[in-house]
mmCIF file of C-alpha atoms in Angstrom:
data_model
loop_
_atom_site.group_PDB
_atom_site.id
_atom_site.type_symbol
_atom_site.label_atom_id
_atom_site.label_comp_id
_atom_site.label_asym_id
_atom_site.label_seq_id
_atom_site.Cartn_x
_atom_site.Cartn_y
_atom_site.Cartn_z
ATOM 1 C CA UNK H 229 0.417 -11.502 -20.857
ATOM 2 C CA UNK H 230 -3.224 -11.539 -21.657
ATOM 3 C CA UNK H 231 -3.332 -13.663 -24.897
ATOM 4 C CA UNK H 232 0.065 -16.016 -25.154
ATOM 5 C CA UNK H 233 1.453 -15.975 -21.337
ATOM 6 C CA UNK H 234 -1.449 -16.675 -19.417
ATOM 7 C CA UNK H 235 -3.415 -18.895 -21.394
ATOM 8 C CA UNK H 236 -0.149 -21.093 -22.082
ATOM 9 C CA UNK H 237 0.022 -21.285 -17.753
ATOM 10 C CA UNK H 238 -3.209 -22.413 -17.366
ATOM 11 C CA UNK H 239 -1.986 -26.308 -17.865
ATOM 12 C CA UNK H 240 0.918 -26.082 -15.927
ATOM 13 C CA UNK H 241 -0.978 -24.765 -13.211
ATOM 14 C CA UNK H 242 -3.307 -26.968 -13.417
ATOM 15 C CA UNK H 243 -0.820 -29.629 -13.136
ATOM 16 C CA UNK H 244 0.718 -28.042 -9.995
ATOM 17 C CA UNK H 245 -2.651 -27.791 -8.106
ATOM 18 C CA UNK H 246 -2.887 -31.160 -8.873
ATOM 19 C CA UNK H 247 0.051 -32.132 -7.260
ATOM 20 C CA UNK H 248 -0.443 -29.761 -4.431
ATOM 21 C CA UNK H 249 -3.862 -31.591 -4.032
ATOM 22 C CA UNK H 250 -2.225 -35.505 -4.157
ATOM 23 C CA UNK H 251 0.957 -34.551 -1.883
ATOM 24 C CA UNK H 252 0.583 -31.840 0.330
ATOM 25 C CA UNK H 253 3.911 -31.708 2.302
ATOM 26 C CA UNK H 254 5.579 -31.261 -1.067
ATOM 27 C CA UNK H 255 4.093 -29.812 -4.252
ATOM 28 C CA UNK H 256 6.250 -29.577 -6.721
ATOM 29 C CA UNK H 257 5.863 -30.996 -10.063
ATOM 30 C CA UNK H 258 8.757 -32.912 -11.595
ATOM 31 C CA UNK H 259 10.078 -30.559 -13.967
ATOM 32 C CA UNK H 260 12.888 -32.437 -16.840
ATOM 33 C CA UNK H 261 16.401 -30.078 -17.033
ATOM 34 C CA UNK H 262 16.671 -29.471 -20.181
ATOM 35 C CA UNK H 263 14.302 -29.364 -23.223
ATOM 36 C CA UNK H 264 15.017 -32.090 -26.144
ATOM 37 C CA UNK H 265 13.799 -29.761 -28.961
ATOM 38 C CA UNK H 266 17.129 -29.710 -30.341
ATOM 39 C CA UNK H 267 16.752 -25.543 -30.143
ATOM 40 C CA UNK H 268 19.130 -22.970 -28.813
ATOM 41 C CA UNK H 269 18.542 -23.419 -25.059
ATOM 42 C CA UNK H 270 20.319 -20.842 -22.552
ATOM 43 C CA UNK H 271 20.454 -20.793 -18.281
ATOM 44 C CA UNK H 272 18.534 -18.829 -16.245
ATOM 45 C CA UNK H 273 18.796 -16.994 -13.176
ATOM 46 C CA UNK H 274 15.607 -16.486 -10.917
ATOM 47 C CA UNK H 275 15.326 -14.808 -7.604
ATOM 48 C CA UNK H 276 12.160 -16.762 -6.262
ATOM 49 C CA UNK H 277 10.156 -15.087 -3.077
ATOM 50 C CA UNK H 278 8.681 -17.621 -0.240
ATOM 51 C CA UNK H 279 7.544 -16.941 2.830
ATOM 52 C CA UNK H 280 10.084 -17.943 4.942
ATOM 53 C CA UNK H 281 13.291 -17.358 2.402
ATOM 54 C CA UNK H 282 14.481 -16.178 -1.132
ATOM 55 C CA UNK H 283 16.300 -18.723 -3.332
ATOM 56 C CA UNK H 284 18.380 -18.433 -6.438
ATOM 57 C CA UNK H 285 17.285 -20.953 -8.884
ATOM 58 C CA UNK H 286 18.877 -21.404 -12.243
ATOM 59 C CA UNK H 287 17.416 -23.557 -15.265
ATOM 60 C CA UNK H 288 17.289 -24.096 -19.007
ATOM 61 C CA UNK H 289 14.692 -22.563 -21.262
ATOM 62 C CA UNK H 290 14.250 -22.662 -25.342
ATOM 63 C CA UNK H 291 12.322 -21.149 -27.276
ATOM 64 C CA UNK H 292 9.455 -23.688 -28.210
ATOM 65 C CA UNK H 293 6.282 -23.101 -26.208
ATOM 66 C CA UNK H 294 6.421 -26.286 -24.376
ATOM 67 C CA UNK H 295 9.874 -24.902 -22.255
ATOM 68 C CA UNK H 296 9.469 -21.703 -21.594
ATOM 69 C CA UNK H 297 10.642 -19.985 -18.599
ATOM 70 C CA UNK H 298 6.803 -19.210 -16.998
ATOM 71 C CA UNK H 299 5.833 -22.486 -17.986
ATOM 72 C CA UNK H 300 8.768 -24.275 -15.997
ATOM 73 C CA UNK H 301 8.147 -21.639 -12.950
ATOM 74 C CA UNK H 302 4.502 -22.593 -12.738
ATOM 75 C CA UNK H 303 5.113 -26.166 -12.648
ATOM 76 C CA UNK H 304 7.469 -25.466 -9.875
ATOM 77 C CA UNK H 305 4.926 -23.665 -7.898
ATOM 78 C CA UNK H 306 5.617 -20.047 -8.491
ATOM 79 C CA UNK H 307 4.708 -16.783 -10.814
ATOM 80 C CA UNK H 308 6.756 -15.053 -13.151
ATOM 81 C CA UNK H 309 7.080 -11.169 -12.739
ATOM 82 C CA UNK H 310 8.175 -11.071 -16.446
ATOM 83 C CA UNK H 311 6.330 -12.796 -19.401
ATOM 84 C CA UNK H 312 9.888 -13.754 -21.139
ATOM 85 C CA UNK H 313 12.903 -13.762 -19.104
ATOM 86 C CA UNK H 314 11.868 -12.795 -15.444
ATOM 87 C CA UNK H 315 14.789 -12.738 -13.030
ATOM 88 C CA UNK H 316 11.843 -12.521 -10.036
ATOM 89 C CA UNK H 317 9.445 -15.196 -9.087
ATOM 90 C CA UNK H 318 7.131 -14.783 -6.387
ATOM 91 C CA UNK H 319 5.535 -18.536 -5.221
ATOM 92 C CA UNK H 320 1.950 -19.248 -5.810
ATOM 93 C CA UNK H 321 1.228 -19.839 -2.258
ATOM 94 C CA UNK H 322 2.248 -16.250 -1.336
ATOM 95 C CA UNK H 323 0.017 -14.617 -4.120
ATOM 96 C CA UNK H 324 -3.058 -16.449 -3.262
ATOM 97 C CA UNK H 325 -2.271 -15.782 0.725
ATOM 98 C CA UNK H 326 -1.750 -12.025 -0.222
ATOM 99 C CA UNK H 327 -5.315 -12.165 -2.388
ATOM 100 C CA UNK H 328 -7.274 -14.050 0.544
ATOM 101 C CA UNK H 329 -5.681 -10.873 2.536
ATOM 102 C CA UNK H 330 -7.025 -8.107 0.325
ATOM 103 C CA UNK H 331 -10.635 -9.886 0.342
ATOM 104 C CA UNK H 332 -10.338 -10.357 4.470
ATOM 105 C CA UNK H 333 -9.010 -6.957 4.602
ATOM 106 C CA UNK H 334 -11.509 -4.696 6.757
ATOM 107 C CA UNK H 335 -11.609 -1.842 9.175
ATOM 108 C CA UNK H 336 -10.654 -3.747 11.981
ATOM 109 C CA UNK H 337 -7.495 -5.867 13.708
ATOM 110 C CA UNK H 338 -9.369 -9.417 12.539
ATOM 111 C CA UNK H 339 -8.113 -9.283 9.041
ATOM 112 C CA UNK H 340 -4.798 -11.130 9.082
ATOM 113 C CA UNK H 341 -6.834 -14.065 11.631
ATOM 114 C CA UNK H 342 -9.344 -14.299 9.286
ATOM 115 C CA UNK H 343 -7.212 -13.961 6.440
ATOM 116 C CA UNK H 344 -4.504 -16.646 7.725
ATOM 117 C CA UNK H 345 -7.332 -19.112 8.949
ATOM 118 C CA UNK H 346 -8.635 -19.206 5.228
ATOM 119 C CA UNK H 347 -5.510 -19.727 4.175
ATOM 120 C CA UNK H 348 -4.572 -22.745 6.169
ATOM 121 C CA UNK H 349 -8.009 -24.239 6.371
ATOM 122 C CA UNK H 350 -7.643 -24.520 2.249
ATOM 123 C CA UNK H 351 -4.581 -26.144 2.586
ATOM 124 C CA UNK H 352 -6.347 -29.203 4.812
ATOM 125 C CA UNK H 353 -5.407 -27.900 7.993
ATOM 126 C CA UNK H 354 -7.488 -28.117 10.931
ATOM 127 C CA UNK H 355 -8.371 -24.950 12.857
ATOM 128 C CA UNK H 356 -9.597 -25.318 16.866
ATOM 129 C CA UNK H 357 -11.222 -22.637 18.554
ATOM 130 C CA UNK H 358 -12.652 -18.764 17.888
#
């Protein structure tokens, strides 16, 4: 994870904050189907985790750096749970809403308002009223 995996997502994330920046009400990075490396390729299954549903999504990966299976997850907005072949993905937007919780999170019941108003107010949404 530490010295191939992550440093290889840093682009494609990059790319998807980018996106997520420019178009708001969708965020998802145009990803090509299959890689034209003229390597073995094979399908993929991946659970992915929203907030408001799970979806099965299936896609091509190869083995050349530039098509691998966190790379193409990234772009489409969500995090591997395996470096290789993950069969979970959790999306982006739940991991840094779940972070934002753990640094709101305090001995009292304001944690999850505080916590969800961060959230949403990074996302260019406009909070009224305390």
């Amino acid at each position: 994870w530490n010295h191939v995996v992550i440093p290889s997502l840093i682009q494609p994330f990059m790319l998807f904050e980018r996106e997520r920046l420019l178009h708001q009400e969708e965020h998802m990075v145009q990803v090509e189907e299959a890689c034209r490396c003229g390597k073995q390729w094979r399908l993929l299954k991946v659970l992915c985790m929203y907030f408001e549903r799970l979806e099965t999504i299936e896609f091509h990966v190869c083995s050349c750096p530039s098509w691998t299976a966190a790379r193409q997850l990234v772009l489409r907005g969500l995090f591997p749970c395996a470096p290789l072949h993950p069969s979970l993905a959790v999306s982006i937007d739940m991991l840094e809403f779940v972070a934002e919780l753990f640094v709101q999170q305090a001995p009292n019941e304001r944690a999850w308002a505080a916590t969800l108003e961060t959230f949403l107010k990074r996302r260019g949404f406009k909070i009224w009223g305390k």
